[in-house]
């Protein structure tokens, strides 16, 4: 949400229009997908080209009526991917660790289904229409055809019959169905069945940071455990979740909040609860999200699904509503495991780059048994949060390692690259935040000082991590 006193009346009017346009096209309870820093793609068809021979990409036609709404057609010139709109923008998702991928339309936040109960020319038609969790109709296999193109393969199983179908872009159809996407080809894929996932470029640089006097910033980090069936948070409604986080934010007097093990569809309810509860009122907070991913096919990444139909799974950050620039910082992770992430958001009037991170799980029996990857993630994060000219880093998260743990064969602790460059809130006490281990951290620049570092109470804690908060004082800048 936006604060009009900071952005100007004209910009606020435009942003309000865009927000209302997206919200009106989405089903109740769906995410506002512009809040996510996940990878976005256009789907280019090899079969289709416009009259000038330019590449053509697939659109989800959201404004069509009835059972035609959201149908996918190869119809839009995509010579310049940066110029494409929400109808041509998709994200990839997976609920089976990358074996299959689902497409979600950026225009309405809904998954693409292959509809096999329609008859005749619409049998197997692809539509952006699934409001619930990913199901069988939404799962496609990305088949690498080894020529720079992929096929989308769908397995239809019903009544004891199983058949694989490739998605076709039917460029010779007529009557308004030109380029209609249907899962219908059972033989070797031809040009109609060849597609590319073309990355949509994101903004690379934040706005210019302002000069600012000495400032105190109250920071809170919490792993909410909302995708772990053993934690109470997993069964919380959106309202219950937002209330639990806001309670901790009130205790911390939080100005910025870092959240891990977060489900995407909880972002908007949390934003509204923060605005209703904390000083400042409406239009004062933004909650941004970045997904943890799995590799699908040979070169693409799909967002890991959260349980209970709550969108993607990852990390989130709550910052003042002046924020307009945010970026996922993907962390190299062990092969064939989930790819972890960080998320940074600029607060220009503070000259602060606020970032949250969730490292891979290390130790015997986990993704990174010797913790070499964790150490590399710490080195990379230390570099990334400092790269934005004019901004001071304030960051935190669940780093899944204690301050003293070392990789096999190394005498330097896993997180030493961060301690070398930044000050940590609870140093040297290093009190535990999960069981008997300190896994959660708050860092600030070396010129900053921390005070009031607090570990939240274990009493009635709905997560397996305790929240950590403190106040960082940044000198004039």
Short mmCIF file of C-alpha atoms in Angstrom, two decimals:
data_model
loop_
_atom_site.label_atom_id
_atom_site.label_comp_id
_atom_site.label_asym_id
_atom_site.label_seq_id
_atom_site.Cartn_x
_atom_site.Cartn_y
_atom_site.Cartn_z
CA UNK A 1 0.00 0.00 0.00
CA UNK A 2 1.15 3.56 -0.59
CA UNK A 3 1.36 6.71 1.48
CA UNK A 4 0.16 9.63 -0.67
CA UNK A 5 2.06 12.26 1.30
CA UNK A 6 5.31 10.61 0.26
CA UNK A 7 4.68 9.79 -3.38
CA UNK A 8 2.66 12.72 -4.58
CA UNK A 9 -0.97 12.82 -5.54
CA UNK A 10 -0.54 11.88 -9.20
CA UNK A 11 1.65 8.85 -8.54
CA UNK A 12 -0.63 7.72 -5.73
CA UNK A 13 -3.62 7.94 -8.06
CA UNK A 14 -1.85 5.80 -10.65
CA UNK A 15 -0.74 3.21 -8.11
CA UNK A 16 -4.21 3.05 -6.61
CA UNK A 17 -5.65 2.42 -10.06
CA UNK A 18 -3.15 -0.37 -10.73
CA UNK A 19 -3.79 -1.99 -7.36
CA UNK A 20 -7.55 -1.87 -7.81
CA UNK A 21 -7.25 -3.24 -11.34
CA UNK A 22 -5.27 -6.27 -10.13
CA UNK A 23 -7.48 -6.81 -7.12
CA UNK A 24 -10.68 -6.68 -9.17
CA UNK A 25 -9.40 -9.38 -11.54
CA UNK A 26 -8.38 -11.78 -8.77
CA UNK A 27 -10.58 -14.12 -6.83
CA UNK A 28 -11.21 -13.34 -3.17
CA UNK A 29 -8.36 -14.55 -0.98
CA UNK A 30 -5.77 -14.69 -3.77
CA UNK A 31 -2.41 -13.00 -3.48
CA UNK A 32 -1.55 -9.65 -4.96
CA UNK A 33 1.17 -11.07 -7.17
CA UNK A 34 2.95 -7.75 -7.68
CA UNK A 35 4.12 -8.06 -4.05
CA UNK A 36 6.28 -11.10 -4.91
CA UNK A 37 9.93 -10.90 -5.98
CA UNK A 38 9.80 -14.37 -7.55
CA UNK A 39 11.06 -15.03 -11.08
CA UNK A 40 8.58 -14.10 -13.78
CA UNK A 41 8.39 -15.50 -17.32
CA UNK A 42 6.73 -15.02 -20.68
CA UNK A 43 5.81 -18.18 -22.61
CA UNK A 44 7.00 -17.90 -26.21
CA UNK A 45 5.51 -20.16 -28.90
CA UNK A 46 7.65 -21.43 -31.79
CA UNK A 47 4.56 -22.00 -33.95
CA UNK A 48 3.24 -18.45 -33.82
CA UNK A 49 4.66 -15.20 -35.19
CA UNK A 50 3.08 -11.88 -36.04
CA UNK A 51 2.83 -10.46 -39.56
CA UNK A 52 6.34 -9.04 -39.33
CA UNK A 53 7.84 -12.36 -38.27
CA UNK A 54 8.39 -11.23 -34.67
CA UNK A 55 8.25 -13.70 -31.74
CA UNK A 56 4.84 -14.24 -30.20
CA UNK A 57 4.06 -15.07 -26.58
CA UNK A 58 1.08 -16.54 -24.77
CA UNK A 59 -1.62 -14.37 -23.16
CA UNK A 60 -4.14 -15.34 -20.49
CA UNK A 61 -7.30 -13.63 -21.68
CA UNK A 62 -8.79 -12.66 -18.36
CA UNK A 63 -11.71 -10.60 -19.62
CA UNK A 64 -13.41 -13.35 -21.63
CA UNK A 65 -16.74 -14.51 -20.25
CA UNK A 66 -17.85 -17.82 -18.74
CA UNK A 67 -15.78 -20.92 -19.40
CA UNK A 68 -13.58 -18.93 -21.81
CA UNK A 69 -12.23 -16.65 -19.08
CA UNK A 70 -8.48 -16.98 -18.66
CA UNK A 71 -7.95 -19.10 -21.80
CA UNK A 72 -4.36 -19.14 -23.03
CA UNK A 73 -3.59 -18.01 -26.58
CA UNK A 74 -0.32 -17.40 -28.45
CA UNK A 75 -1.07 -13.91 -29.73
CA UNK A 76 1.17 -11.12 -28.34
CA UNK A 77 4.37 -9.73 -29.88
CA UNK A 78 7.15 -10.24 -27.32
CA UNK A 79 10.23 -8.87 -29.07
CA UNK A 80 10.79 -6.79 -25.93
CA UNK A 81 9.94 -8.87 -22.82
CA UNK A 82 10.23 -5.80 -20.58
CA UNK A 83 7.19 -4.27 -22.33
CA UNK A 84 4.85 -7.18 -21.62
CA UNK A 85 1.88 -6.80 -19.29
CA UNK A 86 0.36 -9.06 -16.65
CA UNK A 87 -1.63 -11.08 -19.23
CA UNK A 88 1.67 -12.32 -20.69
CA UNK A 89 3.44 -12.85 -17.37
CA UNK A 90 3.57 -16.17 -15.51
CA UNK A 91 5.36 -17.68 -12.52
CA UNK A 92 6.33 -21.34 -12.09
CA UNK A 93 5.33 -23.35 -9.01
CA UNK A 94 5.86 -26.90 -7.78
CA UNK A 95 4.38 -29.07 -5.05
CA UNK A 96 6.54 -32.16 -5.78
CA UNK A 97 10.10 -30.80 -5.51
CA UNK A 98 10.40 -29.92 -9.18
CA UNK A 99 9.17 -33.10 -10.85
CA UNK A 100 6.31 -31.05 -12.32
CA UNK A 101 5.59 -27.36 -12.69
CA UNK A 102 2.40 -25.34 -12.56
CA UNK A 103 1.96 -22.00 -14.34
CA UNK A 104 0.32 -19.14 -12.47
CA UNK A 105 -0.97 -16.08 -14.28
CA UNK A 106 0.27 -12.74 -12.98
CA UNK A 107 -2.99 -11.14 -14.20
CA UNK A 108 -5.33 -12.94 -11.80
CA UNK A 109 -3.07 -14.97 -9.49
CA UNK A 110 -4.66 -18.27 -10.64
CA UNK A 111 -3.03 -21.52 -11.74
CA UNK A 112 -3.34 -22.75 -15.33
CA UNK A 113 -5.48 -25.88 -15.74
CA UNK A 114 -5.76 -28.32 -18.66
CA UNK A 115 -9.52 -28.85 -18.93
CA UNK A 116 -10.26 -32.33 -20.19
CA UNK A 117 -14.00 -32.35 -19.60
CA UNK A 118 -14.68 -29.83 -22.37
CA UNK A 119 -15.76 -31.25 -25.70
CA UNK A 120 -14.69 -30.86 -29.33
CA UNK A 121 -12.31 -27.99 -30.15
CA UNK A 122 -11.85 -27.01 -26.51
CA UNK A 123 -10.87 -30.46 -25.22
CA UNK A 124 -7.73 -30.01 -23.10
CA UNK A 125 -7.91 -26.19 -23.30
CA UNK A 126 -5.53 -24.33 -20.97
CA UNK A 127 -7.13 -21.69 -18.73
CA UNK A 128 -5.84 -19.61 -15.80
CA UNK A 129 -8.68 -20.49 -13.44
CA UNK A 130 -7.64 -22.66 -10.47
CA UNK A 131 -8.14 -20.82 -7.18
CA UNK A 132 -7.20 -23.72 -4.91
CA UNK A 133 -3.94 -25.60 -4.43
CA UNK A 134 -2.11 -27.23 -7.34
CA UNK A 135 -3.90 -30.41 -8.45
CA UNK A 136 -3.46 -32.95 -11.23
CA UNK A 137 -4.94 -30.66 -13.92
CA UNK A 138 -2.29 -28.04 -13.10
CA UNK A 139 0.83 -30.24 -13.20
CA UNK A 140 3.00 -30.17 -16.34
CA UNK A 141 6.38 -31.73 -17.03
CA UNK A 142 8.96 -29.50 -18.75
CA UNK A 143 10.48 -31.72 -21.44
CA UNK A 144 13.80 -30.41 -22.78
CA UNK A 145 13.79 -30.96 -26.56
CA UNK A 146 17.55 -30.19 -26.75
CA UNK A 147 17.11 -27.51 -29.43
CA UNK A 148 16.52 -24.52 -27.18
CA UNK A 149 12.81 -25.30 -26.82
CA UNK A 150 10.67 -27.15 -24.29
CA UNK A 151 7.48 -29.15 -24.54
CA UNK A 152 4.80 -29.00 -21.84
CA UNK A 153 3.67 -32.56 -21.19
CA UNK A 154 0.50 -33.34 -19.27
CA UNK A 155 -0.55 -36.77 -18.01
CA UNK A 156 -4.32 -37.35 -18.08
CA UNK A 157 -5.39 -40.26 -15.88
CA UNK A 158 -9.02 -41.19 -15.36
CA UNK A 159 -11.06 -44.39 -15.13
CA UNK A 160 -8.00 -46.61 -15.41
CA UNK A 161 -6.80 -44.85 -18.56
CA UNK A 162 -3.50 -42.92 -18.64
CA UNK A 163 -2.37 -40.81 -21.59
CA UNK A 164 0.40 -38.23 -22.03
CA UNK A 165 -0.47 -35.12 -24.01
CA UNK A 166 1.76 -32.30 -25.25
CA UNK A 167 0.43 -28.74 -25.19
CA UNK A 168 -0.11 -27.29 -28.67
CA UNK A 169 -0.52 -23.68 -29.82
CA UNK A 170 -3.16 -24.10 -32.50
CA UNK A 171 -2.19 -21.28 -34.83
CA UNK A 172 -4.51 -22.39 -37.64
CA UNK A 173 -7.70 -22.35 -35.57
CA UNK A 174 -10.44 -19.91 -36.48
CA UNK A 175 -13.43 -18.25 -34.86
CA UNK A 176 -11.47 -16.45 -32.16
CA UNK A 177 -9.44 -19.50 -31.18
CA UNK A 178 -6.32 -18.68 -33.19
CA UNK A 179 -3.28 -19.77 -31.20
CA UNK A 180 -5.40 -21.46 -28.49
CA UNK A 181 -3.29 -23.64 -26.17
CA UNK A 182 -4.60 -27.18 -25.75
CA UNK A 183 -3.07 -30.34 -24.25
CA UNK A 184 -3.92 -32.66 -27.16
CA UNK A 185 -0.89 -33.93 -29.14
CA UNK A 186 0.15 -37.53 -28.38
CA UNK A 187 2.98 -37.93 -30.95
CA UNK A 188 6.48 -36.42 -31.14
CA UNK A 189 6.36 -32.67 -30.49
CA UNK A 190 6.49 -30.42 -33.56
CA UNK A 191 6.70 -26.65 -33.87
CA UNK A 192 3.19 -26.21 -32.40
CA UNK A 193 4.38 -27.98 -29.23
CA UNK A 194 7.59 -26.00 -28.75
CA UNK A 195 7.80 -23.21 -26.15
CA UNK A 196 10.40 -21.09 -24.37
CA UNK A 197 10.20 -19.60 -20.90
CA UNK A 198 11.55 -16.07 -21.44
CA UNK A 199 12.61 -14.26 -18.24
CA UNK A 200 10.87 -10.94 -17.57
CA UNK A 201 13.58 -8.47 -16.46
CA UNK A 202 13.25 -6.84 -13.05
CA UNK A 203 14.36 -3.36 -12.00
CA UNK A 204 18.07 -3.56 -11.16
CA UNK A 205 18.72 -0.46 -9.04
CA UNK A 206 16.88 1.13 -6.09
CA UNK A 207 15.97 4.83 -6.00
CA UNK A 208 18.54 7.31 -4.70
CA UNK A 209 18.90 7.18 -0.92
CA UNK A 210 18.26 10.40 1.02
CA UNK A 211 20.57 12.15 3.45
CA UNK A 212 19.32 11.36 6.94
CA UNK A 213 20.12 12.32 10.57
CA UNK A 214 20.99 9.81 13.28
CA UNK A 215 18.14 7.31 13.39
CA UNK A 216 16.96 4.50 15.65
CA UNK A 217 15.37 1.55 13.84
CA UNK A 218 13.54 -1.19 15.71
CA UNK A 219 14.06 -4.51 13.92
CA UNK A 220 12.33 -7.86 14.50
CA UNK A 221 13.12 -11.26 12.99
CA UNK A 222 11.05 -14.42 13.41
CA UNK A 223 10.90 -17.83 11.76
CA UNK A 224 7.13 -18.37 11.86
CA UNK A 225 7.19 -22.11 11.11
CA UNK A 226 4.04 -21.72 9.02
CA UNK A 227 4.85 -24.59 6.63
CA UNK A 228 5.67 -27.16 9.31
CA UNK A 229 2.78 -29.40 10.30
CA UNK A 230 4.36 -29.91 13.73
CA UNK A 231 4.00 -26.20 14.58
CA UNK A 232 0.74 -24.56 15.67
CA UNK A 233 1.33 -21.78 13.13
CA UNK A 234 0.68 -24.27 10.31
CA UNK A 235 -2.98 -24.50 11.26
CA UNK A 236 -3.48 -20.79 11.92
CA UNK A 237 -5.96 -18.90 9.80
CA UNK A 238 -4.66 -15.82 7.99
CA UNK A 239 -6.18 -13.64 10.71
CA UNK A 240 -4.62 -15.70 13.51
CA UNK A 241 -1.24 -15.61 11.80
CA UNK A 242 -1.39 -11.84 11.26
CA UNK A 243 -2.38 -11.34 14.90
CA UNK A 244 0.52 -13.47 16.18
CA UNK A 245 3.11 -11.55 14.13
CA UNK A 246 1.58 -8.19 15.02
CA UNK A 247 1.70 -9.05 18.75
CA UNK A 248 5.47 -9.50 18.46
CA UNK A 249 5.75 -6.34 16.37
CA UNK A 250 3.98 -4.37 19.09
CA UNK A 251 6.35 -5.77 21.74
CA UNK A 252 9.35 -4.85 19.57
CA UNK A 253 7.92 -1.46 18.49
CA UNK A 254 9.00 -2.74 15.10
CA UNK A 255 9.83 -0.45 12.18
CA UNK A 256 10.96 -3.36 9.98
CA UNK A 257 10.10 -7.07 10.28
CA UNK A 258 12.00 -10.05 8.83
CA UNK A 259 10.00 -13.30 8.49
CA UNK A 260 11.08 -16.78 7.45
CA UNK A 261 9.09 -19.96 6.67
CA UNK A 262 6.38 -17.66 5.38
CA UNK A 263 3.42 -18.46 3.11
CA UNK A 264 2.77 -15.98 0.31
CA UNK A 265 -0.98 -15.55 0.78
CA UNK A 266 -0.42 -14.38 4.36
CA UNK A 267 1.27 -11.18 3.14
CA UNK A 268 -1.82 -9.07 2.54
CA UNK A 269 -3.63 -10.02 5.78
CA UNK A 270 -0.44 -9.25 7.72
CA UNK A 271 -0.02 -5.89 6.01
CA UNK A 272 -3.58 -4.91 6.87
CA UNK A 273 -3.21 -6.06 10.49
CA UNK A 274 0.00 -4.08 10.96
CA UNK A 275 -1.70 -0.98 9.59
CA UNK A 276 -4.73 -1.43 11.81
CA UNK A 277 -2.70 -2.02 14.98
CA UNK A 278 0.56 -0.07 14.89
CA UNK A 279 0.93 3.69 14.94
CA UNK A 280 0.51 5.21 11.49
CA UNK A 281 -2.79 3.73 10.37
CA UNK A 282 -3.80 2.86 6.81
CA UNK A 283 -1.34 2.88 3.92
CA UNK A 284 1.76 2.78 6.12
CA UNK A 285 3.15 -0.74 5.59
CA UNK A 286 4.17 -2.96 2.68
CA UNK A 287 4.76 -6.69 3.05
CA UNK A 288 6.98 -8.14 0.31
CA UNK A 289 7.64 -11.81 -0.45
CA UNK A 290 10.34 -13.94 -2.15
CA UNK A 291 10.02 -17.70 -2.81
CA UNK A 292 12.26 -20.64 -2.09
CA UNK A 293 12.55 -22.67 -5.32
CA UNK A 294 13.17 -26.08 -6.86
CA UNK A 295 14.77 -26.71 -10.24
CA UNK A 296 12.38 -27.92 -12.95
CA UNK A 297 13.54 -29.21 -16.30
CA UNK A 298 17.20 -28.46 -16.95
CA UNK A 299 17.42 -24.71 -16.46
CA UNK A 300 14.29 -23.22 -14.88
CA UNK A 301 13.17 -22.66 -11.31
CA UNK A 302 9.72 -23.10 -9.78
CA UNK A 303 8.45 -21.71 -6.51
CA UNK A 304 7.93 -24.21 -3.70
CA UNK A 305 4.28 -24.43 -2.63
CA UNK A 306 3.14 -23.75 0.92
CA UNK A 307 0.72 -26.15 2.54
CA UNK A 308 -3.01 -25.53 2.93
CA UNK A 309 -3.37 -23.57 -0.35
CA UNK A 310 -1.42 -20.55 0.86
CA UNK A 311 0.57 -19.80 -2.29
CA UNK A 312 4.33 -20.09 -2.46
CA UNK A 313 6.76 -20.70 0.43
CA UNK A 314 9.68 -18.47 1.32
CA UNK A 315 10.63 -15.31 3.19
CA UNK A 316 8.92 -11.95 3.69
CA UNK A 317 9.77 -8.47 4.85
CA UNK A 318 7.51 -5.75 6.23
CA UNK A 319 8.76 -2.21 5.61
CA UNK A 320 7.34 1.32 5.43
CA UNK A 321 4.96 1.89 2.53
CA UNK A 322 7.37 4.24 0.79
CA UNK A 323 9.14 1.09 -0.44
CA UNK A 324 8.85 0.63 -4.20
CA UNK A 325 12.05 -1.35 -4.91
CA UNK A 326 12.67 -4.87 -3.66
CA UNK A 327 14.68 -7.80 -4.97
CA UNK A 328 15.08 -11.51 -4.34
CA UNK A 329 18.68 -12.54 -3.67
CA UNK A 330 18.87 -16.20 -4.65
CA UNK A 331 21.38 -18.19 -2.63
CA UNK A 332 23.31 -21.02 -4.24
CA UNK A 333 22.22 -24.18 -2.46
CA UNK A 334 23.19 -27.87 -2.51
CA UNK A 335 22.26 -29.68 -5.74
CA UNK A 336 18.84 -31.34 -5.94
CA UNK A 337 17.56 -29.51 -2.85
CA UNK A 338 15.46 -26.42 -2.38
CA UNK A 339 17.16 -23.20 -3.41
CA UNK A 340 17.15 -20.79 -0.47
CA UNK A 341 16.70 -17.05 -0.75
CA UNK A 342 17.12 -13.62 0.76
CA UNK A 343 14.93 -10.59 0.10
CA UNK A 344 16.02 -6.94 0.18
CA UNK A 345 13.79 -3.85 0.23
CA UNK A 346 14.91 -0.22 0.03
CA UNK A 347 13.73 2.47 2.45
CA UNK A 348 15.08 5.62 0.75
CA UNK A 349 14.28 8.20 3.47
CA UNK A 350 16.18 6.09 6.01
CA UNK A 351 19.01 5.31 3.56
CA UNK A 352 18.49 1.68 4.69
CA UNK A 353 18.55 -1.53 2.69
CA UNK A 354 16.55 -4.00 4.81
CA UNK A 355 17.07 -7.68 4.02
CA UNK A 356 15.88 -11.02 5.35
CA UNK A 357 17.42 -14.44 4.66
CA UNK A 358 16.88 -18.14 5.26
CA UNK A 359 19.98 -20.33 4.80
CA UNK A 360 20.07 -24.01 3.87
CA UNK A 361 19.85 -26.53 6.70
CA UNK A 362 23.30 -27.79 7.66
CA UNK A 363 24.71 -30.71 9.58
CA UNK A 364 24.65 -34.47 9.38
CA UNK A 365 21.52 -35.79 7.66
CA UNK A 366 20.50 -32.41 6.21
CA UNK A 367 20.82 -30.61 2.86
CA UNK A 368 24.32 -29.27 3.58
CA UNK A 369 25.93 -31.95 5.79
CA UNK A 370 29.43 -30.39 5.89
CA UNK A 371 28.14 -26.78 5.93
CA UNK A 372 30.34 -25.59 3.05
CA UNK A 373 27.29 -24.17 1.28
CA UNK A 374 26.16 -22.32 4.39
CA UNK A 375 29.56 -20.61 4.60
CA UNK A 376 29.32 -19.66 0.92
CA UNK A 377 25.82 -18.29 1.52
CA UNK A 378 27.15 -16.14 4.38
CA UNK A 379 29.94 -14.78 2.17
CA UNK A 380 27.52 -14.00 -0.66
CA UNK A 381 24.94 -12.36 1.60
CA UNK A 382 27.62 -10.17 3.20
CA UNK A 383 28.51 -8.90 -0.27
CA UNK A 384 24.98 -8.50 -1.59
CA UNK A 385 23.51 -6.42 1.23
CA UNK A 386 26.38 -3.92 0.94
CA UNK A 387 26.32 -3.34 -2.82
CA UNK A 388 23.73 -0.53 -3.01
CA UNK A 389 25.37 2.88 -3.03
CA UNK A 390 24.10 5.24 -0.35
CA UNK A 391 22.24 2.56 1.63
CA UNK A 392 23.18 1.12 5.04
CA UNK A 393 22.33 -2.58 5.50
CA UNK A 394 20.08 -3.75 8.33
CA UNK A 395 19.30 -7.44 7.95
CA UNK A 396 18.46 -10.66 9.72
CA UNK A 397 16.86 -14.04 9.53
CA UNK A 398 17.17 -17.74 10.23
CA UNK A 399 20.74 -18.63 9.23
CA UNK A 400 20.53 -22.24 10.45
CA UNK A 401 23.96 -22.20 12.11
CA UNK A 402 25.30 -21.20 15.53
CA UNK A 403 28.02 -18.51 15.85
CA UNK A 404 30.71 -21.11 16.59
CA UNK A 405 29.89 -24.02 14.26
CA UNK A 406 32.52 -24.69 11.57
CA UNK A 407 32.48 -26.65 8.30
CA UNK A 408 34.39 -29.91 8.25
CA UNK A 409 38.10 -29.24 7.94
CA UNK A 410 37.80 -25.50 8.59
CA UNK A 411 38.66 -23.52 11.69
CA UNK A 412 36.60 -20.46 10.68
CA UNK A 413 32.97 -20.48 11.81
CA UNK A 414 30.31 -20.72 9.11
CA UNK A 415 28.94 -17.22 9.76
CA UNK A 416 32.32 -15.48 10.20
CA UNK A 417 32.00 -13.59 6.87
CA UNK A 418 29.01 -11.77 8.36
CA UNK A 419 30.69 -11.08 11.71
CA UNK A 420 33.75 -9.74 9.86
CA UNK A 421 31.69 -7.03 8.13
CA UNK A 422 28.73 -6.29 10.45
CA UNK A 423 27.62 -5.99 14.07
CA UNK A 424 25.15 -8.54 15.45
CA UNK A 425 22.41 -7.61 17.92
CA UNK A 426 23.02 -10.29 20.58
CA UNK A 427 26.79 -10.43 20.58
CA UNK A 428 28.52 -11.65 22.73
CA UNK A 429 25.61 -13.20 24.67
CA UNK A 430 24.45 -15.29 21.70
CA UNK A 431 21.37 -16.56 23.50
CA UNK A 432 19.46 -19.50 21.94
CA UNK A 433 16.50 -18.83 19.66
CA UNK A 434 15.54 -22.43 18.88
CA UNK A 435 15.90 -25.02 21.62
CA UNK A 436 19.45 -24.69 22.91
CA UNK A 437 20.85 -23.12 19.69
CA UNK A 438 21.14 -19.58 18.40
CA UNK A 439 19.96 -19.74 14.77
CA UNK A 440 18.33 -16.31 14.33
CA UNK A 441 20.25 -13.07 13.85
CA UNK A 442 20.02 -9.30 13.41
CA UNK A 443 22.95 -7.47 11.77
CA UNK A 444 23.76 -3.83 11.09
CA UNK A 445 26.62 -1.87 9.60
CA UNK A 446 29.88 -1.53 11.58
CA UNK A 447 29.16 2.15 12.26
CA UNK A 448 25.88 1.21 13.97
CA UNK A 449 25.21 0.30 17.61
CA UNK A 450 22.63 -2.17 18.96
CA UNK A 451 20.62 -1.89 22.15
CA UNK A 452 17.71 -3.64 23.83
CA UNK A 453 18.37 -6.98 22.14
CA UNK A 454 15.52 -9.25 23.28
CA UNK A 455 14.62 -12.92 22.82
CA UNK A 456 10.86 -13.34 22.86
CA UNK A 457 9.29 -15.56 25.49
CA UNK A 458 8.73 -19.27 24.90
CA UNK A 459 5.34 -18.97 26.60
CA UNK A 460 2.51 -19.77 24.18
CA UNK A 461 4.98 -19.52 21.29
CA UNK A 462 3.29 -20.91 18.13
CA UNK A 463 6.63 -21.39 16.31
CA UNK A 464 9.63 -23.62 17.01
CA UNK A 465 11.76 -20.44 16.91
CA UNK A 466 11.61 -17.55 19.34
CA UNK A 467 11.43 -14.04 17.90
CA UNK A 468 14.47 -11.79 18.20
CA UNK A 469 14.32 -7.99 18.24
CA UNK A 470 16.49 -4.98 19.01
CA UNK A 471 17.15 -1.33 18.25
CA UNK A 472 19.91 -0.32 15.87
CA UNK A 473 21.20 3.26 15.95
CA UNK A 474 22.53 4.47 12.61
CA UNK A 475 24.69 7.63 12.50
CA UNK A 476 23.82 10.61 10.33
CA UNK A 477 24.29 9.85 6.67
#
